[in-house]
mmCIF file of C-alpha atoms in Angstrom:
data_model
loop_
_atom_site.group_PDB
_atom_site.id
_atom_site.type_symbol
_atom_site.label_atom_id
_atom_site.label_comp_id
_atom_site.label_asym_id
_atom_site.label_seq_id
_atom_site.Cartn_x
_atom_site.Cartn_y
_atom_site.Cartn_z
ATOM 1 C CA UNK A 19 52.364 -2.673 -20.753
ATOM 2 C CA UNK A 20 51.748 -0.317 -23.630
ATOM 3 C CA UNK A 21 50.830 3.101 -22.254
ATOM 4 C CA UNK A 22 49.393 4.086 -25.624
ATOM 5 C CA UNK A 23 46.745 1.368 -25.625
ATOM 6 C CA UNK A 24 43.259 2.831 -25.227
ATOM 7 C CA UNK A 25 41.762 2.295 -21.799
ATOM 8 C CA UNK A 26 38.959 -0.244 -21.733
ATOM 9 C CA UNK A 27 36.311 0.343 -19.085
ATOM 10 C CA UNK A 28 33.971 -2.290 -17.747
ATOM 11 C CA UNK A 29 30.434 -1.087 -17.020
ATOM 12 C CA UNK A 30 30.712 -2.744 -13.601
ATOM 13 C CA UNK A 31 33.359 -4.709 -11.765
ATOM 14 C CA UNK A 32 33.830 -8.159 -13.279
ATOM 15 C CA UNK A 33 34.597 -9.388 -9.766
ATOM 16 C CA UNK A 34 30.860 -9.348 -9.135
ATOM 17 C CA UNK A 35 30.505 -12.142 -11.692
ATOM 18 C CA UNK A 36 33.252 -14.196 -10.035
ATOM 19 C CA UNK A 37 31.386 -14.309 -6.737
ATOM 20 C CA UNK A 38 28.166 -15.866 -8.083
ATOM 21 C CA UNK A 39 27.228 -19.378 -6.970
ATOM 22 C CA UNK A 40 25.518 -21.214 -9.845
ATOM 23 C CA UNK A 41 25.001 -24.462 -7.922
ATOM 24 C CA UNK A 42 21.202 -24.082 -8.022
ATOM 25 C CA UNK A 43 21.085 -22.600 -11.529
ATOM 26 C CA UNK A 44 20.017 -24.477 -14.668
ATOM 27 C CA UNK A 45 23.386 -23.739 -16.283
ATOM 28 C CA UNK A 46 26.656 -21.975 -15.499
ATOM 29 C CA UNK A 47 29.587 -20.245 -17.232
ATOM 30 C CA UNK A 48 31.606 -23.442 -16.746
ATOM 31 C CA UNK A 49 29.446 -25.006 -19.468
ATOM 32 C CA UNK A 50 30.290 -22.343 -22.059
ATOM 33 C CA UNK A 51 32.202 -23.351 -25.191
ATOM 34 C CA UNK A 52 35.852 -22.304 -24.866
ATOM 35 C CA UNK A 53 35.436 -19.461 -27.383
ATOM 36 C CA UNK A 54 32.633 -17.835 -25.353
ATOM 37 C CA UNK A 55 33.228 -15.463 -22.433
ATOM 38 C CA UNK A 56 30.638 -14.028 -20.032
ATOM 39 C CA UNK A 57 31.576 -10.535 -18.835
ATOM 40 C CA UNK A 58 30.319 -6.983 -18.195
ATOM 41 C CA UNK A 59 29.704 -4.699 -21.174
ATOM 42 C CA UNK A 60 32.903 -2.846 -22.061
ATOM 43 C CA UNK A 61 33.474 0.616 -23.475
ATOM 44 C CA UNK A 62 34.999 -0.891 -26.627
ATOM 45 C CA UNK A 63 32.049 -3.172 -27.395
ATOM 46 C CA UNK A 64 30.846 -0.608 -29.905
ATOM 47 C CA UNK A 65 33.428 -2.236 -32.185
ATOM 48 C CA UNK A 66 32.281 -5.763 -31.363
ATOM 49 C CA UNK A 67 28.825 -5.475 -32.861
ATOM 50 C CA UNK A 68 26.969 -4.729 -29.636
ATOM 51 C CA UNK A 69 24.502 -2.420 -31.374
ATOM 52 C CA UNK A 70 24.039 -4.853 -34.279
ATOM 53 C CA UNK A 71 23.095 -7.436 -31.677
ATOM 54 C CA UNK A 72 20.533 -5.090 -30.066
ATOM 55 C CA UNK A 73 19.040 -4.458 -33.512
ATOM 56 C CA UNK A 74 17.949 -8.114 -33.504
ATOM 57 C CA UNK A 75 15.741 -7.163 -30.554
ATOM 58 C CA UNK A 76 14.270 -3.788 -31.489
ATOM 59 C CA UNK A 77 14.918 -0.483 -33.218
ATOM 60 C CA UNK A 78 18.367 0.882 -32.366
ATOM 61 C CA UNK A 79 18.540 3.943 -34.640
ATOM 62 C CA UNK A 80 21.672 5.948 -35.258
ATOM 63 C CA UNK A 81 24.271 5.835 -32.505
ATOM 64 C CA UNK A 82 27.789 6.914 -33.403
ATOM 65 C CA UNK A 83 30.743 5.948 -31.241
ATOM 66 C CA UNK A 84 30.683 9.234 -29.317
ATOM 67 C CA UNK A 85 27.035 8.746 -28.432
ATOM 68 C CA UNK A 86 27.744 5.164 -27.398
ATOM 69 C CA UNK A 87 30.583 6.298 -25.150
ATOM 70 C CA UNK A 88 28.487 9.056 -23.632
ATOM 71 C CA UNK A 89 25.652 6.664 -22.773
ATOM 72 C CA UNK A 90 28.095 4.014 -21.514
ATOM 73 C CA UNK A 91 29.703 6.481 -19.132
ATOM 74 C CA UNK A 92 26.327 7.847 -17.985
ATOM 75 C CA UNK A 93 25.348 4.308 -17.054
ATOM 76 C CA UNK A 94 28.689 3.640 -15.401
ATOM 77 C CA UNK A 95 28.694 6.795 -13.291
ATOM 78 C CA UNK A 96 25.058 6.130 -12.422
ATOM 79 C CA UNK A 97 26.223 2.857 -10.909
ATOM 80 C CA UNK A 98 22.963 0.926 -11.231
ATOM 81 C CA UNK A 99 23.439 -0.658 -14.659
ATOM 82 C CA UNK A 100 24.729 -4.193 -15.036
ATOM 83 C CA UNK A 101 24.674 -4.943 -18.754
ATOM 84 C CA UNK A 102 26.156 -8.408 -19.110
ATOM 85 C CA UNK A 103 27.279 -9.934 -22.393
ATOM 86 C CA UNK A 104 28.744 -13.050 -23.955
ATOM 87 C CA UNK A 105 31.574 -12.474 -26.426
ATOM 88 C CA UNK A 106 32.745 -14.952 -29.032
ATOM 89 C CA UNK A 107 36.473 -14.300 -28.724
ATOM 90 C CA UNK A 108 37.172 -16.149 -31.991
ATOM 91 C CA UNK A 109 35.212 -13.521 -33.930
ATOM 92 C CA UNK A 110 35.464 -10.634 -31.417
ATOM 93 C CA UNK A 111 31.685 -10.239 -31.522
ATOM 94 C CA UNK A 112 29.207 -9.724 -28.703
ATOM 95 C CA UNK A 113 26.602 -12.439 -29.301
ATOM 96 C CA UNK A 114 24.362 -12.270 -26.234
ATOM 97 C CA UNK A 115 23.372 -9.409 -23.947
ATOM 98 C CA UNK A 116 20.953 -8.577 -21.153
ATOM 99 C CA UNK A 117 20.585 -5.646 -18.780
ATOM 100 C CA UNK A 118 20.057 -5.761 -15.044
ATOM 101 C CA UNK A 119 19.453 -2.454 -13.401
ATOM 102 C CA UNK A 120 18.635 -1.666 -9.823
ATOM 103 C CA UNK A 121 16.078 0.903 -8.751
ATOM 104 C CA UNK A 122 16.227 2.696 -5.398
ATOM 105 C CA UNK A 123 13.117 2.463 -3.268
ATOM 106 C CA UNK A 124 11.897 3.910 0.014
ATOM 107 C CA UNK A 125 9.452 1.019 0.449
ATOM 108 C CA UNK A 126 10.584 -2.339 1.855
ATOM 109 C CA UNK A 127 13.082 -0.681 4.245
ATOM 110 C CA UNK A 128 14.655 1.447 1.505
ATOM 111 C CA UNK A 129 15.211 -1.578 -0.703
ATOM 112 C CA UNK A 130 16.384 -2.072 -4.272
ATOM 113 C CA UNK A 131 14.182 -3.495 -7.012
ATOM 114 C CA UNK A 132 15.997 -5.293 -9.812
ATOM 115 C CA UNK A 133 14.802 -5.145 -13.406
ATOM 116 C CA UNK A 134 15.817 -7.197 -16.407
ATOM 117 C CA UNK A 135 15.707 -5.486 -19.787
ATOM 118 C CA UNK A 136 16.810 -5.921 -23.383
ATOM 119 C CA UNK A 137 17.596 -9.641 -23.470
ATOM 120 C CA UNK A 138 18.956 -10.818 -26.818
ATOM 121 C CA UNK A 139 20.872 -13.792 -28.186
ATOM 122 C CA UNK A 140 22.380 -13.564 -31.684
ATOM 123 C CA UNK A 141 20.249 -15.620 -34.066
ATOM 124 C CA UNK A 142 23.268 -17.730 -35.049
ATOM 125 C CA UNK A 143 23.918 -18.737 -31.450
ATOM 126 C CA UNK A 144 20.428 -19.743 -30.337
ATOM 127 C CA UNK A 145 19.815 -23.230 -28.915
ATOM 128 C CA UNK A 146 22.993 -23.141 -26.817
ATOM 129 C CA UNK A 147 21.246 -22.061 -23.586
ATOM 130 C CA UNK A 148 22.984 -18.682 -23.653
ATOM 131 C CA UNK A 149 19.676 -17.029 -22.763
ATOM 132 C CA UNK A 150 19.374 -19.324 -19.756
ATOM 133 C CA UNK A 151 22.932 -18.498 -18.716
ATOM 134 C CA UNK A 152 22.484 -14.750 -18.908
ATOM 135 C CA UNK A 153 19.162 -14.760 -17.045
ATOM 136 C CA UNK A 154 20.514 -17.051 -14.323
ATOM 137 C CA UNK A 155 23.481 -14.702 -14.037
ATOM 138 C CA UNK A 156 21.305 -11.605 -13.660
ATOM 139 C CA UNK A 157 19.112 -13.409 -11.108
ATOM 140 C CA UNK A 158 22.168 -14.252 -9.004
ATOM 141 C CA UNK A 159 23.513 -10.714 -9.352
ATOM 142 C CA UNK A 160 20.187 -9.153 -8.328
ATOM 143 C CA UNK A 161 20.130 -11.338 -5.237
ATOM 144 C CA UNK A 162 23.758 -10.571 -4.490
ATOM 145 C CA UNK A 163 22.981 -6.839 -4.810
ATOM 146 C CA UNK A 164 20.209 -7.250 -2.176
ATOM 147 C CA UNK A 165 17.255 -6.639 -4.446
ATOM 148 C CA UNK A 166 14.005 -7.556 -2.700
ATOM 149 C CA UNK A 167 12.509 -8.560 -6.033
ATOM 150 C CA UNK A 168 13.392 -8.835 -9.690
ATOM 151 C CA UNK A 169 10.940 -8.165 -12.490
ATOM 152 C CA UNK A 170 10.776 -8.037 -16.254
ATOM 153 C CA UNK A 171 8.136 -7.463 -18.844
ATOM 154 C CA UNK A 172 7.750 -9.778 -21.820
ATOM 155 C CA UNK A 173 5.678 -10.910 -24.729
ATOM 156 C CA UNK A 174 3.065 -13.638 -24.248
ATOM 157 C CA UNK A 175 5.177 -16.227 -26.053
ATOM 158 C CA UNK A 176 8.074 -15.767 -23.603
ATOM 159 C CA UNK A 177 6.066 -16.343 -20.424
ATOM 160 C CA UNK A 178 6.622 -20.108 -20.433
ATOM 161 C CA UNK A 179 10.369 -19.693 -20.993
ATOM 162 C CA UNK A 180 10.764 -17.248 -18.091
ATOM 163 C CA UNK A 181 8.511 -19.354 -15.872
ATOM 164 C CA UNK A 182 10.966 -22.239 -16.216
ATOM 165 C CA UNK A 183 13.627 -19.861 -14.894
ATOM 166 C CA UNK A 184 11.597 -19.094 -11.760
ATOM 167 C CA UNK A 185 9.674 -15.978 -12.756
ATOM 168 C CA UNK A 186 5.956 -15.946 -12.043
ATOM 169 C CA UNK A 187 2.969 -13.961 -13.202
ATOM 170 C CA UNK A 188 1.471 -13.038 -9.829
ATOM 171 C CA UNK A 189 -2.300 -13.416 -10.232
ATOM 172 C CA UNK A 190 -4.213 -10.100 -10.561
ATOM 173 C CA UNK A 191 -1.047 -7.956 -10.487
ATOM 174 C CA UNK A 192 1.104 -8.727 -13.491
ATOM 175 C CA UNK A 193 0.052 -6.074 -15.973
ATOM 176 C CA UNK A 194 2.376 -3.693 -17.754
ATOM 177 C CA UNK A 195 0.767 -0.609 -19.277
ATOM 178 C CA UNK A 196 2.381 1.770 -21.744
ATOM 179 C CA UNK A 197 2.211 5.204 -23.292
ATOM 180 C CA UNK A 198 4.389 5.620 -26.382
ATOM 181 C CA UNK A 199 5.623 9.150 -27.053
ATOM 182 C CA UNK A 200 7.723 8.348 -30.130
ATOM 183 C CA UNK A 201 8.275 5.358 -32.439
ATOM 184 C CA UNK B 13 17.411 34.857 6.327
ATOM 185 C CA UNK B 14 18.305 32.627 9.247
ATOM 186 C CA UNK B 15 21.635 30.967 8.560
ATOM 187 C CA UNK B 16 20.894 28.380 11.222
ATOM 188 C CA UNK B 17 17.811 27.022 9.440
ATOM 189 C CA UNK B 18 18.408 23.495 8.132
ATOM 190 C CA UNK B 19 18.898 23.306 4.390
ATOM 191 C CA UNK B 20 15.974 21.769 2.534
ATOM 192 C CA UNK B 21 16.829 19.937 -0.647
ATOM 193 C CA UNK B 22 14.413 19.199 -3.457
ATOM 194 C CA UNK B 23 14.853 15.818 -5.125
ATOM 195 C CA UNK B 24 14.769 17.595 -8.490
ATOM 196 C CA UNK B 25 14.383 21.185 -9.622
ATOM 197 C CA UNK B 26 10.870 22.466 -9.038
ATOM 198 C CA UNK B 27 11.308 24.563 -12.179
ATOM 199 C CA UNK B 28 10.645 21.397 -14.154
ATOM 200 C CA UNK B 29 7.085 21.428 -12.788
ATOM 201 C CA UNK B 30 6.608 25.080 -13.765
ATOM 202 C CA UNK B 31 7.290 24.356 -17.430
ATOM 203 C CA UNK B 32 4.571 21.718 -17.877
ATOM 204 C CA UNK B 33 1.633 22.481 -20.162
ATOM 205 C CA UNK B 34 -1.530 20.877 -18.781
ATOM 206 C CA UNK B 35 -3.822 22.154 -21.548
ATOM 207 C CA UNK B 36 -4.489 18.605 -22.817
ATOM 208 C CA UNK B 37 -4.534 16.988 -19.369
ATOM 209 C CA UNK B 38 -7.671 15.896 -17.506
ATOM 210 C CA UNK B 39 -6.776 18.183 -14.593
ATOM 211 C CA UNK B 40 -4.079 20.645 -13.550
ATOM 212 C CA UNK B 41 -2.439 22.125 -10.442
ATOM 213 C CA UNK B 42 -4.579 25.232 -10.954
ATOM 214 C CA UNK B 43 -7.574 23.169 -9.802
ATOM 215 C CA UNK B 44 -5.986 22.229 -6.469
ATOM 216 C CA UNK B 45 -7.566 23.438 -3.252
ATOM 217 C CA UNK B 46 -5.602 26.378 -1.865
ATOM 218 C CA UNK B 47 -4.140 24.282 0.973
ATOM 219 C CA UNK B 48 -2.639 21.718 -1.448
ATOM 220 C CA UNK B 49 0.733 22.163 -3.153
ATOM 221 C CA UNK B 50 2.258 19.976 -5.877
ATOM 222 C CA UNK B 51 6.051 19.825 -5.624
ATOM 223 C CA UNK B 52 9.129 17.573 -5.714
ATOM 224 C CA UNK B 53 9.859 15.376 -2.703
ATOM 225 C CA UNK B 54 11.994 17.292 -0.184
ATOM 226 C CA UNK B 55 14.670 16.115 2.201
ATOM 227 C CA UNK B 56 12.520 17.182 5.168
ATOM 228 C CA UNK B 57 9.442 15.208 4.095
ATOM 229 C CA UNK B 58 10.454 12.511 6.548
ATOM 230 C CA UNK B 59 8.796 14.794 9.114
ATOM 231 C CA UNK B 60 5.686 15.313 6.997
ATOM 232 C CA UNK B 61 4.483 11.731 7.078
ATOM 233 C CA UNK B 62 5.914 10.674 3.707
ATOM 234 C CA UNK B 63 6.671 7.154 4.942
ATOM 235 C CA UNK B 64 3.282 6.850 6.663
ATOM 236 C CA UNK B 65 1.732 7.681 3.316
ATOM 237 C CA UNK B 66 3.781 4.979 1.542
ATOM 238 C CA UNK B 67 2.650 2.480 4.181
ATOM 239 C CA UNK B 68 -0.880 2.868 2.770
ATOM 240 C CA UNK B 69 0.541 1.358 -0.423
ATOM 241 C CA UNK B 70 2.802 -1.444 0.746
ATOM 242 C CA UNK B 71 5.250 -2.573 3.403
ATOM 243 C CA UNK B 72 7.654 0.207 4.343
ATOM 244 C CA UNK B 73 9.547 -1.392 7.239
ATOM 245 C CA UNK B 74 11.898 0.465 9.532
ATOM 246 C CA UNK B 75 13.513 3.571 8.064
ATOM 247 C CA UNK B 76 15.009 6.054 10.505
ATOM 248 C CA UNK B 77 15.727 9.620 9.472
ATOM 249 C CA UNK B 78 19.376 8.864 8.638
ATOM 250 C CA UNK B 79 18.347 6.043 6.312
ATOM 251 C CA UNK B 80 15.736 8.281 4.709
ATOM 252 C CA UNK B 81 18.331 11.004 4.128
ATOM 253 C CA UNK B 82 20.820 8.522 2.704
ATOM 254 C CA UNK B 83 18.309 7.125 0.221
ATOM 255 C CA UNK B 84 17.048 10.625 -0.666
ATOM 256 C CA UNK B 85 20.572 11.790 -1.493
ATOM 257 C CA UNK B 86 21.357 8.588 -3.428
ATOM 258 C CA UNK B 87 18.322 9.292 -5.586
ATOM 259 C CA UNK B 88 19.209 12.957 -5.944
ATOM 260 C CA UNK B 89 22.811 12.356 -6.965
ATOM 261 C CA UNK B 90 21.641 9.603 -9.303
ATOM 262 C CA UNK B 91 19.608 12.274 -11.071
ATOM 263 C CA UNK B 92 16.949 9.999 -12.551
ATOM 264 C CA UNK B 93 14.346 10.084 -9.776
ATOM 265 C CA UNK B 94 11.394 12.449 -9.897
ATOM 266 C CA UNK B 95 9.290 11.669 -6.833
ATOM 267 C CA UNK B 96 6.456 14.173 -6.878
ATOM 268 C CA UNK B 97 4.135 14.831 -3.965
ATOM 269 C CA UNK B 98 1.145 16.867 -2.872
ATOM 270 C CA UNK B 99 1.441 18.510 0.552
ATOM 271 C CA UNK B 100 -1.456 19.756 2.620
ATOM 272 C CA UNK B 101 0.198 22.919 3.943
ATOM 273 C CA UNK B 102 -2.517 23.337 6.599
ATOM 274 C CA UNK B 103 -1.433 20.097 8.271
ATOM 275 C CA UNK B 104 2.164 19.918 6.930
ATOM 276 C CA UNK B 105 1.502 16.389 5.695
ATOM 277 C CA UNK B 106 2.407 14.750 2.391
ATOM 278 C CA UNK B 107 -0.901 13.297 1.210
ATOM 279 C CA UNK B 108 -0.154 12.073 -2.323
ATOM 280 C CA UNK B 109 3.009 10.754 -3.934
ATOM 281 C CA UNK B 110 4.194 9.065 -7.115
ATOM 282 C CA UNK B 111 7.611 8.286 -8.559
ATOM 283 C CA UNK B 112 8.805 8.879 -12.097
ATOM 284 C CA UNK B 113 12.211 7.557 -12.883
ATOM 285 C CA UNK B 114 14.073 7.503 -16.144
ATOM 286 C CA UNK B 115 16.114 4.567 -17.378
ATOM 287 C CA UNK B 116 19.033 4.934 -19.787
ATOM 288 C CA UNK B 117 18.841 2.833 -22.937
ATOM 289 C CA UNK B 118 21.083 2.107 -25.887
ATOM 290 C CA UNK B 119 18.061 1.128 -28.002
ATOM 291 C CA UNK B 120 15.898 3.754 -29.744
ATOM 292 C CA UNK B 121 18.917 6.014 -30.428
ATOM 293 C CA UNK B 122 20.157 5.858 -26.832
ATOM 294 C CA UNK B 123 16.762 6.894 -25.487
ATOM 295 C CA UNK B 124 15.265 7.155 -22.021
ATOM 296 C CA UNK B 125 12.395 4.993 -20.810
ATOM 297 C CA UNK B 126 10.192 6.499 -18.145
ATOM 298 C CA UNK B 127 8.621 4.418 -15.377
ATOM 299 C CA UNK B 128 5.927 5.277 -12.898
ATOM 300 C CA UNK B 129 6.135 3.622 -9.487
ATOM 301 C CA UNK B 130 4.651 3.788 -6.014
ATOM 302 C CA UNK B 131 1.514 5.837 -6.630
ATOM 303 C CA UNK B 132 -0.461 6.563 -3.487
ATOM 304 C CA UNK B 133 -3.135 9.003 -2.339
ATOM 305 C CA UNK B 134 -3.887 9.314 1.386
ATOM 306 C CA UNK B 135 -7.170 7.552 2.120
ATOM 307 C CA UNK B 136 -8.638 10.743 3.577
ATOM 308 C CA UNK B 137 -7.989 12.680 0.368
ATOM 309 C CA UNK B 138 -9.356 10.258 -2.221
ATOM 310 C CA UNK B 139 -12.059 11.375 -4.651
ATOM 311 C CA UNK B 140 -10.368 14.741 -5.274
ATOM 312 C CA UNK B 141 -8.640 13.677 -8.508
ATOM 313 C CA UNK B 142 -5.215 13.951 -6.860
ATOM 314 C CA UNK B 143 -4.258 10.631 -8.475
ATOM 315 C CA UNK B 144 -5.215 12.024 -11.864
ATOM 316 C CA UNK B 145 -3.186 15.159 -11.203
ATOM 317 C CA UNK B 146 -0.045 13.318 -10.182
ATOM 318 C CA UNK B 147 -0.181 10.872 -13.098
ATOM 319 C CA UNK B 148 -0.833 13.654 -15.613
ATOM 320 C CA UNK B 149 2.120 15.502 -14.096
ATOM 321 C CA UNK B 150 4.458 12.520 -14.424
ATOM 322 C CA UNK B 151 3.282 11.938 -18.016
ATOM 323 C CA UNK B 152 4.116 15.532 -18.919
ATOM 324 C CA UNK B 153 7.468 15.323 -17.137
ATOM 325 C CA UNK B 154 8.400 12.067 -18.901
ATOM 326 C CA UNK B 155 7.626 13.656 -22.244
ATOM 327 C CA UNK B 156 9.503 16.808 -21.304
ATOM 328 C CA UNK B 157 12.509 14.644 -20.322
ATOM 329 C CA UNK B 158 12.441 13.048 -23.817
ATOM 330 C CA UNK B 159 11.354 9.575 -22.758
ATOM 331 C CA UNK B 160 10.392 7.493 -25.797
ATOM 332 C CA UNK B 161 7.848 5.641 -23.688
ATOM 333 C CA UNK B 162 6.423 5.544 -20.200
ATOM 334 C CA UNK B 163 5.326 2.363 -18.469
ATOM 335 C CA UNK B 164 3.953 1.153 -15.189
ATOM 336 C CA UNK B 165 2.794 -2.104 -13.740
ATOM 337 C CA UNK B 166 -0.485 -2.390 -11.891
ATOM 338 C CA UNK B 167 -3.152 -4.595 -10.423
ATOM 339 C CA UNK B 168 -6.046 -5.778 -12.579
ATOM 340 C CA UNK B 169 -8.494 -3.433 -10.890
ATOM 341 C CA UNK B 170 -6.402 -0.366 -11.801
ATOM 342 C CA UNK B 171 -6.216 -1.086 -15.550
ATOM 343 C CA UNK B 172 -9.424 0.804 -16.343
ATOM 344 C CA UNK B 173 -8.309 3.833 -14.318
ATOM 345 C CA UNK B 174 -4.934 4.051 -16.063
ATOM 346 C CA UNK B 175 -6.538 3.441 -19.453
ATOM 347 C CA UNK B 176 -8.600 6.587 -18.997
ATOM 348 C CA UNK B 177 -5.305 8.439 -18.507
ATOM 349 C CA UNK B 178 -3.940 7.189 -21.836
ATOM 350 C CA UNK B 179 -2.049 4.055 -20.858
ATOM 351 C CA UNK B 180 -2.694 0.925 -22.888
ATOM 352 C CA UNK B 181 -2.140 -2.771 -22.466
ATOM 353 C CA UNK B 182 -0.411 -3.527 -25.767
ATOM 354 C CA UNK B 183 -1.852 -6.848 -26.958
ATOM 355 C CA UNK B 184 0.473 -9.864 -26.516
ATOM 356 C CA UNK B 185 3.203 -7.825 -24.778
ATOM 357 C CA UNK B 186 1.929 -6.450 -21.515
ATOM 358 C CA UNK B 187 3.068 -9.057 -19.007
ATOM 359 C CA UNK B 188 5.090 -8.350 -15.905
ATOM 360 C CA UNK B 189 6.844 -11.326 -14.333
ATOM 361 C CA UNK B 190 8.427 -11.430 -10.891
ATOM 362 C CA UNK B 191 10.847 -13.285 -8.657
ATOM 363 C CA UNK B 192 10.580 -12.344 -4.984
ATOM 364 C CA UNK B 193 13.777 -12.743 -2.975
ATOM 365 C CA UNK B 194 12.424 -11.404 0.336
ATOM 366 C CA UNK B 195 9.037 -10.433 1.773
#
């Protein structure tokens, strides 16, 4: 042990991932190439290209390491954020990420609603079913965390892909409306 | 002061409501009937029919007062829940409620996304623009809390109503997909 090594925090306990049963899932971590590791987001992923990866999804803007750490620890102390990533340990880069978060409800016997957000696979790693793996993982986690339902919003062209993973557009009640305050 | 009176907690600081500028909104708290008060959810609203009101929206199930208090304090310590209600002080009943909650992001310069959930007006109080008031209030709060956007999901028949309040269905990207784990 080197006491001077910086402490690495996981956003959530990686034990949660170990307990998931993928037997009914379309893929599993056992099928990952040996250089790829599925794990929670870590506090040192700023240096593994996590924000570069998100910039393949949408606008990220300027986030220095302090701001990253502050947001990471807000999410961690909040306790409802389960950002899950795949790292290529050969290159030390985060190459796939998706967020599960859980929302407290009073309805449904004071239940939790799960939400999937910010799903991205590095363009150089597409076609390897990493998207399937991360969504199956978040589905199993949401169920394990006792969510009564799990939702996401998506573009038209992704509906078919998510439908194959078990999501449905419930007729007459699958609309997402938006007000944008800033770009 | 009676030291024996039970302590009433607000879910969030009511000062936040005092700072809102309704000058561009379709209605405002100033237009409320004198027996109606707009305020944050309180820890004693269990006894003002808050759960009965929610049962006009969806399944509430069994929630005893301990469970209500536990969930209330989870939301309060979480710090991202802004359940806002209208009370009829003549009857001591909560007769309108909606939830704003704010989600931490890394994208958009580590922004916040606001979400509106669980909007309900007591059937005996409809037609008084209380729905308009509560949605305008949550819009102003989301902006005041620096959310980069505010979203909600709704049934087809509510799209026109929300559109009049400024929400839009962004073409090709306004789908909400669901997996239900339990009823």
